[in-house]
Structures are given as structure tokens and as C-alpha cells.
Amino acid sequence: MSSSKHSSELRRLALSVLQPGFVGTEAPDWILRDIGDGLASVVLFSRNIVSTEQVARLTARLRAENPDLIVAIDEEAGDVTRIESATGSSRPGNFALGTVDDAELTEAVAADLGRQLRTAGVSLDYAPSADVNSNPDNPIIGVRSFGSDPDVVSRHTTAWIRGLQSAGVAACAKHFPGHGDVAVDSHHDLPSYPAGRDEIAAQALPPFRAAVAAGVRAVMSGHLLVPAYDPDLPATLSRPILQGLLREELGFDGLVVSDAIEMGAVTRRYGIDGATARAVAAGVDAVCVGGESAEEATVALLVKALVTAVTGGELTEERLAGAAGRVREFARWSAGLRAAGDAGEPAGDGIGHVAARRAVRLTGAARAALPLTAAPHVVELAPVTNMAVGGETPWGVADPLRQRLPGTTSVRLRGQELEEEGTAALESRALEPAAGRPLVIVARDAARHAWMSRAVTGLTAARPDAIVVEMGLPGTTTAAVAQIFTHGASAASGVAAAEVLTDVSAG
């Protein structure tokens, strides 16, 4: 083979193992060109989405270049939504479903989501999160997990995969080997999971074993250090974890996808190009990129890094070709799955809102205080969310409550404001507008945010009759305080909370 022909073939192989994002609601010319040159996948984010119909047109245009093109999306429902980022998800997330603990309901919610994604032309969903949230201080998983019990997470991971794939959309279990027991956000730095192998086997791996048994054909690696298996390299870059643990011990023979390769956990040490080459060498078959780095130049940089790694001996051509082969195999399989999927219409806010209502829990004090009969003042305490949660995605209880009780007023307070303004902010913006009317306090992971916990304590001390709606992990239940727990901050969960506030029989 001539050197130019060999170089062209290497470039095609390199393109085929990337799953890049792009900017805009129409396909840019460079993406169409790259698909023609061998790019086998793209990934969609909220910036690409206006409506299901618009996405369907976009994916049809992309597939005009390659009918088997893998179109991926990072759509978990609940707090992490792309397809409904402008409105908030009409389906609750994993923690709410795990709280209800009805596997048939979880399967139905996932099937409903799958029908919407299939209608939009999506063939791979980077979901479900199979992480066991065993560390309540985890800054990145939280309500994205089905819970802290490996059995519950395994049961619902299985149900979610079956539901989604019954609709014709491939699932992707993440973040292997389990991102639930860490205290660092991997978007910014490298978290460590210091447990021994026995604890990992008992706590983190069962949902991934269940996912493999349920027929999942894609697994996403996590950017975390697991010293019991590899003391030096994060899972995404670790052959002992990807080859030894995932392939050999768990028997997974499908597509290994990296978590977003531009995340700080891997790029701070290796750069985006170095991390990409090392990931493929370690056993990653498809490199997800473009949540942040979505330019043509990024794809060109990563293609060059892979080709250079082969010619320089850091990555064997056999390994690159093997990864490309797994991508082709997955593309054919997922195209067949899409063609055979349930063609029914998504129920939209039907099953999602049923599930969200079933996930709501009330303390006895809350039951005694409800329903609200006068328009309240709502104080929403807003944390800085991790990058997986779209900053543009609406959440809260004030808007759905306003529809039920006209005259409802609201304020959204952030930690920085309260630190700068002190108790005066709570007095002037929370307590004074609530004088003579009900006060509803909405929190989101108060147990994880000291400023938020202090604000809730201060407000309920001043107004013992206030009702607290917690839309994150429940934390501590206080008998004297009226508390409502939604187990997630999706739009569906906000509506469910508003319904309970105005009609206690709904809870």
C-alpha cells in the first residue's frame, strides 16, 4: 500500500472512532464532509435541539451521508435532559424511579423516552447512569443514580435498558466501573475511588453486570482513578479496567465509549489529544467529544493525534482497526434495532407525570399543613449545578404553582448572594414578601450545600409554618418541619410538587 493511501486509510479509521458534537440546529458542512470521509457517529446536545421535528430533519440530513450513522445523545431524563432542555424533562430521573421502585414503571418511562428519541432519529442514548450513589456528598451523580442500594440500581438499570431498547434506541450504561463513591467532579479534576476489589465487586459492579445481562451493547467509561485495578491511570485510559475488568471479567463484548474526552479529569494531565490516543490504546472504541469542544478543528486535532500515535508506535494499527470494527458492528446493530423499534407515539407528559407523582413523599407535618388555599411566596434556593445539568434547563416549583394559585410570587436566591448580603437578603426577599401568606421554600440538595442548609434553617426558624420542598437528595427529615421530597428537579417533579401543595390527596 502506498504511503498516501495508507495515510488516508489511517485517517478514515481515526475518524470512525470519534463521536463529535457540533454547534447549530442544522448540519454544518464540515460534519457532512467528515461523514463522507468515514466519521461514523455524532452526538447531539441541547444547542442542536429546538423540537423533536427539527431534530428529525437534522438527523435525516446527516444520515443522507451514511444511513447507518450513529446519532447519540446525552439524555437521562430528570435533571439531565437535552431533548427537553428548553422546558425541563416531562419525565422524572433515576432517583425518583428508584424511590418508587416499580421496575415496570421504570421500563415504561424509558420506553416512552425511547419513542421520542427514535422519532427524532436518535440511535444511541448515553444512559442510564448505572452508578450506585453510595457517597451522599458526590457532586456529580446524586439524583442521576437510581439510589444507594446496588440491588435497586441493578433492578432499575435492567428495566431502563429494556424499556429504551424496546423502542429502538440503544442504551449505554455509565460510568464504568462506577462513579457513585467519589467526592470530586470529573469535569474539573480526577476523582478517586479508593475501595478494594471486594468492595467494588459488591457495591459498584452489580448494575454493570445486570446491564450486560440485559443486553446493553454500549458501556461508557468514567474518568476516575480506581487504584485497586490501576493506581496510575483513570478508567478511561486504563487497559486493566477496560480490558481486564470490563471485557474479561464481566464478559462485555460491545462498544466501549469514553465519557467526554475534554473533561478536566483526563485533559489536565494529557491534553485532549493525548487523552484521546491513550483512551483508544487502552480499549475505548468510540471517543465522545464536543460537549464543550465542538469545532471542526477539534476533530482534526484528534484525528491527527490518533494517526500520529499509530505512526509513532504508541497505538497499534490493529487496536485502532479493532475499535473501528466495533463501531461498524454497533452501527449495523443499532440501525437494525431502530428499524425494529416500537413505532408508537411518545406519551409525553402522561407516564412521566404519573411516575413523578408516585415519587413524591411527605412528612406528617406537611400533610397537616396542606393543601395551600392562598397564593404563597416561593423562595427557591439555587445551587451551582455540575456541567452535566444544563444551566438553561428550567426547574422549581414556583411556575407550576403559579398556574394553580394565581398571585403566587417567587424569588430565586443563590449562595453567592446570601454570602454577600447576609441575613438581610433572607429578610427582604424571602420573609417580608411572605408576611401574612404561606411560605414555600424550595431546596436542591440542601444537605450538600452548607449555605442552603443554613438558609432553610433560618427561614423555618422565622416561619415554623413554612413548607420545604427538597428536589435533590432528601438529607435529614425534621419531624417539626413540613417537608415534601420529589427526589429530582425535573419539570415533571416540579408539577408533581405543585399538585401536592394544592391538593394533598395527590401525594
Coordinates of C-alpha atoms in Angstrom, one line a residue:
M1 CA 0.0 0.0 0.0
S2 CA 1.4 3.4 -0.9
S3 CA 2.2 5.8 1.9
S4 CA -0.5 8.3 0.8
K5 CA -3.1 5.5 0.6
H6 CA -2.1 4.2 4.0
S7 CA -2.3 7.7 5.5
S8 CA -5.8 8.1 4.0
E9 CA -6.9 4.8 5.5
L10 CA -5.5 5.7 8.9
R11 CA -7.4 9.0 8.8
R12 CA -10.6 7.1 7.9
L13 CA -10.1 4.7 10.8
A14 CA -9.4 7.6 13.2
L15 CA -12.5 9.5 12.1
S16 CA -14.6 6.4 12.6
V17 CA -13.8 6.1 16.3
L18 CA -14.8 9.7 17.1
Q19 CA -18.3 10.7 18.3
P20 CA -18.1 14.6 18.0
G21 CA -20.6 17.2 18.7
F22 CA -21.2 20.4 16.7
V23 CA -22.9 23.7 17.0
G24 CA -26.2 24.6 15.4
T25 CA -29.6 23.2 14.6
E26 CA -28.6 22.3 11.0
A27 CA -25.7 20.1 9.9
P28 CA -22.6 22.1 9.3
D29 CA -20.7 21.4 6.0
W30 CA -17.6 20.1 7.9
I31 CA -19.7 17.4 9.6
L32 CA -21.2 16.3 6.3
R33 CA -17.8 16.2 4.8
D34 CA -16.3 14.2 7.6
I35 CA -19.2 11.7 7.5
G36 CA -18.4 11.2 3.8
D37 CA -14.7 10.6 4.8
G38 CA -15.5 8.0 7.4
L39 CA -17.0 9.6 10.5
A40 CA -19.4 7.0 11.9
S41 CA -21.0 8.9 14.8
V42 CA -22.2 12.3 16.0
V43 CA -23.6 13.4 19.4
L44 CA -26.3 15.9 19.9
F45 CA -26.6 18.4 22.8
S46 CA -29.2 21.0 23.7
R47 CA -27.7 23.6 21.4
N48 CA -28.7 21.3 18.5
I49 CA -32.3 21.0 19.6
V50 CA -35.4 23.1 19.1
S51 CA -38.1 20.4 18.7
T52 CA -38.4 16.7 18.0
E53 CA -39.5 17.5 14.4
Q54 CA -36.4 19.8 13.8
V55 CA -34.1 17.1 15.2
A56 CA -35.7 14.5 12.9
R57 CA -34.9 16.7 9.9
L58 CA -31.4 17.2 11.2
T59 CA -30.7 13.5 11.7
A60 CA -32.3 12.7 8.3
R61 CA -29.8 15.1 6.7
L62 CA -26.9 13.6 8.5
R63 CA -28.0 10.1 7.5
A64 CA -28.3 11.1 3.9
E65 CA -24.4 10.8 4.0
N66 CA -24.5 7.5 5.8
P67 CA -27.7 5.5 6.6
D68 CA -26.1 3.6 9.4
L69 CA -24.7 6.8 11.1
I70 CA -24.8 6.5 14.9
V71 CA -26.6 9.6 16.3
A72 CA -26.0 9.7 20.0
I73 CA -27.5 12.0 22.7
D74 CA -26.8 12.5 26.4
E75 CA -30.4 12.2 27.6
E76 CA -31.0 10.7 31.0
A77 CA -34.4 12.4 31.6
G78 CA -34.8 14.0 35.0
D79 CA -32.2 16.7 35.8
V80 CA -30.0 15.8 32.8
T81 CA -32.1 16.4 29.6
R82 CA -31.1 17.5 26.2
I83 CA -34.3 16.7 24.2
E84 CA -36.3 18.8 26.6
S85 CA -33.7 21.2 27.8
A86 CA -35.8 24.3 27.0
T87 CA -38.8 23.2 29.1
G88 CA -37.3 20.7 31.6
S89 CA -37.9 17.0 31.3
S90 CA -41.5 15.7 31.3
R91 CA -40.2 12.5 32.9
P92 CA -38.5 12.1 36.3
G93 CA -35.0 11.0 36.7
N94 CA -33.4 7.8 38.0
F95 CA -33.6 8.7 41.8
A96 CA -37.3 9.3 41.6
L97 CA -37.8 6.0 39.7
G98 CA -35.6 4.1 42.2
T99 CA -37.6 5.6 45.1
V100 CA -40.9 4.3 43.6
D101 CA -39.1 1.0 43.0
D102 CA -41.5 -0.3 40.4
A103 CA -39.5 -1.9 37.6
E104 CA -42.4 -1.9 35.3
L105 CA -42.9 1.8 35.7
T106 CA -39.2 2.4 35.1
E107 CA -39.4 0.3 31.9
A108 CA -42.5 2.2 30.7
V109 CA -40.9 5.7 31.3
A110 CA -37.7 4.6 29.4
A111 CA -39.8 3.2 26.6
D112 CA -41.7 6.4 26.4
L113 CA -38.4 8.4 26.2
G114 CA -37.1 5.9 23.6
R115 CA -40.1 6.5 21.3
Q116 CA -39.5 10.3 21.4
L117 CA -35.8 9.8 20.7
R118 CA -36.4 7.3 17.9
T119 CA -38.9 9.7 16.3
A120 CA -36.1 12.3 16.4
G121 CA -33.7 9.9 14.7
V122 CA -31.5 9.2 17.7
S123 CA -30.0 5.7 17.7
L124 CA -27.8 5.8 20.9
D125 CA -28.6 7.3 24.3
Y126 CA -25.8 7.8 26.8
A127 CA -28.0 6.4 29.6
P128 CA -28.8 5.0 32.0
S129 CA -26.4 6.0 34.8
A130 CA -25.7 2.7 36.5
D131 CA -23.7 4.4 39.2
V132 CA -24.6 3.5 42.9
N133 CA -24.7 6.8 44.7
S134 CA -23.0 5.4 47.9
N135 CA -21.5 8.8 48.7
P136 CA -24.2 11.4 49.6
D137 CA -21.6 14.2 49.0
N138 CA -21.0 13.1 45.4
P139 CA -21.0 16.4 43.4
I140 CA -21.7 14.8 40.0
I141 CA -24.1 11.8 40.4
G142 CA -26.7 12.4 43.1
V143 CA -30.2 12.1 41.8
R144 CA -28.8 10.8 38.5
S145 CA -28.5 7.5 40.2
F146 CA -31.3 5.1 41.0
G147 CA -30.1 5.1 44.6
S148 CA -27.5 3.9 47.1
D149 CA -28.5 0.2 47.1
P150 CA -26.8 -1.9 44.4
D151 CA -29.8 -4.2 44.2
V152 CA -32.2 -1.3 43.5
V153 CA -29.8 0.2 41.0
S154 CA -29.3 -3.1 39.2
R155 CA -33.0 -3.8 39.0
H156 CA -33.8 -0.4 37.5
T157 CA -30.8 -0.3 35.2
T158 CA -32.1 -3.6 33.7
A159 CA -35.6 -2.1 33.4
W160 CA -34.4 1.1 31.9
I161 CA -32.3 -0.6 29.3
R162 CA -35.1 -3.0 28.3
G163 CA -37.6 -0.1 28.0
L164 CA -35.3 2.2 25.9
Q165 CA -34.2 -0.6 23.6
S166 CA -37.8 -1.9 23.1
A167 CA -38.4 1.5 21.4
G168 CA -35.5 1.1 19.0
V169 CA -32.8 3.2 20.8
A170 CA -29.6 1.7 22.1
A171 CA -28.8 2.2 25.8
C172 CA -25.3 2.9 27.2
A173 CA -24.6 2.0 30.8
K174 CA -22.3 4.5 32.5
H175 CA -19.9 5.5 34.1
F176 CA -17.9 2.3 34.4
P177 CA -16.7 0.9 36.8
G178 CA -18.9 3.2 38.9
H179 CA -18.9 6.9 39.7
G180 CA -21.0 6.9 42.8
D181 CA -18.5 6.9 45.6
V182 CA -16.4 9.9 44.7
A183 CA -16.1 13.5 46.1
V184 CA -14.7 15.3 43.1
D185 CA -16.4 16.4 39.9
S186 CA -14.6 14.8 37.0
H187 CA -15.5 17.7 34.7
H188 CA -12.8 19.6 36.6
D189 CA -10.3 17.2 38.1
L190 CA -9.6 13.5 38.6
P191 CA -11.7 11.8 41.3
S192 CA -10.5 8.7 43.1
Y193 CA -12.5 5.6 44.2
P194 CA -10.2 4.1 46.8
A195 CA -12.2 0.9 47.6
G196 CA -10.7 -2.6 47.5
R197 CA -11.7 -5.1 44.8
D198 CA -14.1 -6.9 47.1
E199 CA -16.0 -3.7 47.9
I200 CA -16.0 -2.7 44.3
A201 CA -17.4 -6.1 43.3
A202 CA -20.2 -5.8 45.9
Q203 CA -21.0 -2.1 45.6
A204 CA -20.2 -0.7 42.2
L205 CA -20.2 -3.6 39.7
P206 CA -23.6 -5.3 40.1
P207 CA -25.5 -2.8 38.0
F208 CA -23.0 -3.2 35.2
R209 CA -23.2 -7.0 35.4
A210 CA -27.0 -6.5 35.2
A211 CA -26.7 -4.2 32.2
V212 CA -24.6 -6.7 30.3
A213 CA -27.2 -9.4 31.2
A214 CA -30.0 -7.2 30.0
G215 CA -28.4 -6.9 26.5
V216 CA -26.7 -3.5 26.7
R217 CA -24.3 -3.1 23.8
A218 CA -22.6 0.1 24.8
V219 CA -20.8 1.0 28.1
M220 CA -19.3 4.4 28.9
S221 CA -16.1 4.6 30.9
G222 CA -15.8 7.0 33.8
H223 CA -12.9 9.4 34.3
L224 CA -12.0 8.3 37.8
L225 CA -8.9 6.7 39.3
V226 CA -9.6 3.2 40.7
P227 CA -6.3 2.2 42.4
A228 CA -7.4 -1.4 43.2
Y229 CA -7.2 -2.0 39.5
D230 CA -4.9 0.7 38.2
P231 CA -3.0 3.1 40.6
D232 CA -1.8 5.3 37.8
L233 CA -4.4 5.8 35.1
P234 CA -8.1 6.8 35.2
A235 CA -10.6 4.1 34.0
T236 CA -10.9 5.7 30.5
L237 CA -7.2 5.3 29.9
S238 CA -6.7 2.0 31.8
R239 CA -6.3 -1.3 30.0
P240 CA -6.6 -3.3 33.2
I241 CA -10.0 -1.7 33.8
L242 CA -11.4 -1.7 30.2
Q243 CA -9.8 -5.0 29.0
G244 CA -9.2 -6.9 32.2
L245 CA -12.3 -6.0 34.2
L246 CA -14.9 -5.0 31.7
R247 CA -14.2 -7.3 28.8
E248 CA -12.6 -10.4 30.5
E249 CA -14.2 -10.4 34.0
L250 CA -17.7 -9.0 33.1
G251 CA -17.7 -10.6 29.6
F252 CA -18.8 -7.4 27.8
D253 CA -18.2 -7.6 24.0
G254 CA -19.9 -4.5 22.8
L255 CA -18.9 -0.9 22.3
V256 CA -16.8 1.0 24.9
V257 CA -17.5 4.7 24.7
S258 CA -15.5 7.3 26.6
D259 CA -17.0 9.9 28.8
A260 CA -16.5 13.4 27.2
I261 CA -12.8 13.4 26.5
E262 CA -12.4 17.1 27.0
M263 CA -13.2 16.8 30.8
G264 CA -10.5 18.1 33.1
A265 CA -10.1 14.7 34.8
V266 CA -8.1 13.5 31.7
T267 CA -7.1 16.6 29.9
R268 CA -5.3 18.4 32.8
R269 CA -2.6 15.8 32.6
Y270 CA -2.6 14.6 29.0
G271 CA -4.4 17.2 26.9
I272 CA -7.4 16.4 24.8
D273 CA -5.3 14.9 22.0
G274 CA -3.1 12.8 24.4
A275 CA -6.1 11.6 26.3
T276 CA -7.8 10.5 23.1
A277 CA -4.9 8.4 21.9
R278 CA -4.4 6.9 25.3
A279 CA -8.1 6.0 25.6
V280 CA -8.2 4.1 22.3
A281 CA -4.9 2.4 23.1
A282 CA -6.4 1.3 26.5
G283 CA -9.6 -0.2 24.9
V284 CA -12.0 2.6 24.2
D285 CA -13.7 2.1 20.8
A286 CA -15.6 5.4 20.5
V287 CA -14.4 8.7 21.8
C288 CA -17.1 11.1 22.9
V289 CA -16.1 14.8 22.3
G290 CA -17.9 18.0 21.8
G291 CA -19.9 18.9 24.8
E292 CA -17.5 21.9 25.1
S293 CA -15.1 21.4 22.2
A294 CA -17.4 21.3 19.2
E295 CA -15.3 22.8 16.5
E296 CA -14.0 21.3 13.2
A297 CA -10.5 22.0 14.5
T298 CA -11.0 19.7 17.5
V299 CA -12.0 16.8 15.3
A300 CA -8.9 17.5 13.0
L301 CA -6.7 17.6 16.1
L302 CA -8.0 14.3 17.4
V303 CA -7.7 12.6 14.0
K304 CA -4.1 13.8 13.8
A305 CA -3.4 12.6 17.4
L306 CA -4.6 9.1 16.6
V307 CA -2.7 8.9 13.3
T308 CA 0.4 10.2 14.9
A309 CA 0.0 7.7 17.8
V310 CA -0.1 4.9 15.2
T311 CA 2.9 6.0 13.2
G312 CA 4.8 6.7 16.4
G313 CA 4.1 3.3 17.9
E314 CA 2.0 4.5 20.9
L315 CA -1.2 3.0 19.4
T316 CA -1.1 -0.1 17.2
E317 CA -2.9 0.0 13.9
E318 CA -4.5 -3.3 14.9
R319 CA -6.1 -1.7 18.0
L320 CA -7.4 1.3 16.0
A321 CA -8.8 -1.0 13.4
G322 CA -10.4 -3.2 16.1
A323 CA -12.1 -0.1 17.6
A324 CA -13.3 0.9 14.2
G325 CA -14.7 -2.6 13.6
R326 CA -16.6 -2.5 16.9
V327 CA -18.1 0.9 15.8
R328 CA -19.2 -0.6 12.5
E329 CA -20.7 -3.6 14.2
F330 CA -22.6 -1.4 16.7
A331 CA -23.8 0.9 13.9
R332 CA -25.3 -2.0 12.0
W333 CA -26.9 -3.5 15.1
S334 CA -28.3 -0.1 16.2
A335 CA -29.7 0.6 12.7
G336 CA -31.5 -2.7 12.9
L337 CA -32.7 -2.0 16.4
R338 CA -34.1 1.4 15.2
A339 CA -35.9 -0.2 12.3
A340 CA -37.5 -2.9 14.6
G341 CA -38.4 -0.5 17.4
D342 CA -41.8 0.3 18.7
A343 CA -43.2 3.0 16.4
G344 CA -45.8 4.2 18.8
E345 CA -46.1 7.8 19.7
P346 CA -44.4 9.0 22.9
A347 CA -47.0 9.7 25.6
G348 CA -45.1 12.9 26.5
D349 CA -46.3 14.1 29.9
G350 CA -48.5 11.1 30.6
I351 CA -46.4 8.3 32.1
G352 CA -43.7 10.8 33.1
H353 CA -46.0 12.8 35.3
V354 CA -47.6 9.6 36.8
A355 CA -44.1 8.5 37.7
A356 CA -43.2 11.9 39.2
R357 CA -46.3 12.0 41.3
R358 CA -45.6 8.5 42.6
A359 CA -42.1 9.5 43.7
V360 CA -43.3 12.4 46.0
R361 CA -43.0 11.8 49.7
L362 CA -44.4 13.9 52.5
T363 CA -43.7 14.2 56.2
G364 CA -46.7 14.1 58.6
A365 CA -46.2 17.8 59.3
A366 CA -46.6 18.5 55.6
R367 CA -49.8 16.5 55.3
A368 CA -51.2 18.5 58.2
A369 CA -50.3 21.8 56.6
L370 CA -51.8 21.1 53.2
P371 CA -53.4 22.0 50.9
L372 CA -52.5 25.6 50.4
T373 CA -55.5 27.7 49.9
A374 CA -53.9 31.1 49.5
A375 CA -51.2 32.1 46.9
P376 CA -47.8 31.6 48.6
H377 CA -44.5 33.3 48.3
V378 CA -41.9 30.8 47.0
V379 CA -38.2 31.0 47.8
E380 CA -36.1 28.8 45.5
L381 CA -32.6 28.2 46.7
A382 CA -30.4 27.6 43.6
P383 CA -27.1 25.8 43.8
V384 CA -24.4 25.9 41.1
T385 CA -25.0 22.7 39.3
N386 CA -22.4 20.4 37.7
M387 CA -21.9 20.7 34.0
A388 CA -23.9 17.6 33.2
V389 CA -27.0 19.6 34.2
G390 CA -27.9 22.2 31.6
G391 CA -27.8 25.7 33.0
E392 CA -30.6 26.7 30.7
T393 CA -33.0 23.9 31.9
P394 CA -35.8 25.3 34.0
W395 CA -36.6 23.8 37.4
G396 CA -38.5 24.6 40.5
V397 CA -42.0 24.8 41.9
A398 CA -42.9 28.5 41.6
D399 CA -44.1 28.4 37.9
P400 CA -46.3 25.3 38.2
L401 CA -47.7 26.6 41.5
R402 CA -48.5 30.0 39.9
Q403 CA -50.7 28.2 37.4
R404 CA -52.7 26.6 40.2
L405 CA -52.7 29.6 42.6
P406 CA -52.6 32.9 40.7
G407 CA -50.9 35.6 42.7
T408 CA -48.1 33.3 43.7
T409 CA -44.8 35.3 44.0
S410 CA -41.3 34.0 43.9
V411 CA -37.6 34.7 44.3
R412 CA -34.6 32.7 43.4
L413 CA -31.6 33.1 45.7
R414 CA -28.1 31.8 45.2
G415 CA -25.3 31.1 47.6
Q416 CA -23.1 34.0 46.5
E417 CA -25.9 36.5 47.0
L418 CA -26.6 35.2 50.5
E419 CA -22.9 35.3 51.4
E420 CA -22.6 38.9 50.1
E421 CA -25.9 40.2 51.5
G422 CA -26.1 38.0 54.7
T423 CA -29.4 37.6 56.6
A424 CA -30.7 40.9 55.1
A425 CA -31.3 39.1 51.8
L426 CA -33.5 36.4 53.5
E427 CA -35.3 39.1 55.4
S428 CA -36.1 41.5 52.5
R429 CA -36.5 39.0 49.7
A430 CA -37.9 35.9 51.4
L431 CA -39.6 36.7 54.7
E432 CA -41.1 40.2 54.1
P433 CA -42.9 39.3 50.8
A434 CA -44.3 36.2 52.6
A435 CA -45.8 38.2 55.5
G436 CA -49.4 37.2 56.1
R437 CA -49.3 34.4 53.4
P438 CA -47.9 30.9 53.1
L439 CA -44.1 30.5 52.6
V440 CA -42.8 27.7 50.4
I441 CA -39.0 27.0 50.4
V442 CA -37.6 25.0 47.6
A443 CA -34.2 23.4 48.0
R444 CA -32.0 21.3 45.8
D445 CA -29.5 19.1 47.7
A446 CA -29.6 21.3 50.9
A447 CA -27.6 18.6 52.7
R448 CA -24.7 19.1 50.2
H449 CA -24.6 22.9 50.4
A450 CA -23.9 24.5 53.7
W451 CA -25.2 27.9 52.7
M452 CA -28.5 26.3 51.6
S453 CA -28.9 24.3 54.7
R454 CA -28.3 27.5 56.8
A455 CA -30.9 29.3 54.7
V456 CA -33.5 26.6 55.2
T457 CA -32.8 26.5 58.9
G458 CA -33.1 30.3 59.2
L459 CA -36.3 30.6 57.2
T460 CA -38.0 27.7 59.1
A461 CA -37.0 29.2 62.4
A462 CA -38.5 32.5 61.4
R463 CA -41.5 30.8 59.8
P464 CA -42.2 27.5 61.5
D465 CA -45.3 27.1 59.3
A466 CA -43.2 27.2 56.1
I467 CA -43.3 24.2 53.8
V468 CA -39.9 22.9 52.5
V469 CA -39.8 21.2 49.1
E470 CA -36.5 19.3 48.6
M471 CA -35.8 18.5 45.0
G472 CA -32.5 16.8 45.5
L473 CA -31.3 14.1 47.8
P474 CA -33.6 14.1 50.9
G475 CA -31.0 14.6 53.7
T476 CA -32.3 14.7 57.2
T477 CA -36.0 14.7 57.9
T478 CA -37.1 17.0 60.7
A479 CA -40.3 16.0 62.3
A480 CA -41.5 19.5 63.2
V481 CA -40.9 20.9 59.7
A482 CA -43.3 20.3 56.9
Q483 CA -41.3 18.7 54.2
I484 CA -42.0 17.4 50.7
F485 CA -39.4 15.3 48.8
T486 CA -39.6 15.0 45.0
H487 CA -36.3 13.1 44.5
G488 CA -35.4 15.1 41.5
A489 CA -35.8 18.6 39.9
S490 CA -37.3 17.7 36.5
A491 CA -40.2 19.7 35.2
A492 CA -42.4 16.7 35.9
S493 CA -41.3 16.7 39.5
G494 CA -42.0 20.4 39.9
V495 CA -45.5 19.9 38.6
A496 CA -46.0 16.9 40.9
A497 CA -44.9 19.0 43.9
A498 CA -47.3 21.8 42.9
E499 CA -50.1 19.4 42.7
V500 CA -49.4 18.0 46.1
L501 CA -49.1 21.5 47.6
T502 CA -52.6 22.4 46.3
D503 CA -54.2 19.0 46.7
V504 CA -52.8 16.8 49.4
S505 CA -54.7 13.8 48.1
A506 CA -52.3 13.9 45.0
G507 CA -49.4 12.8 47.2

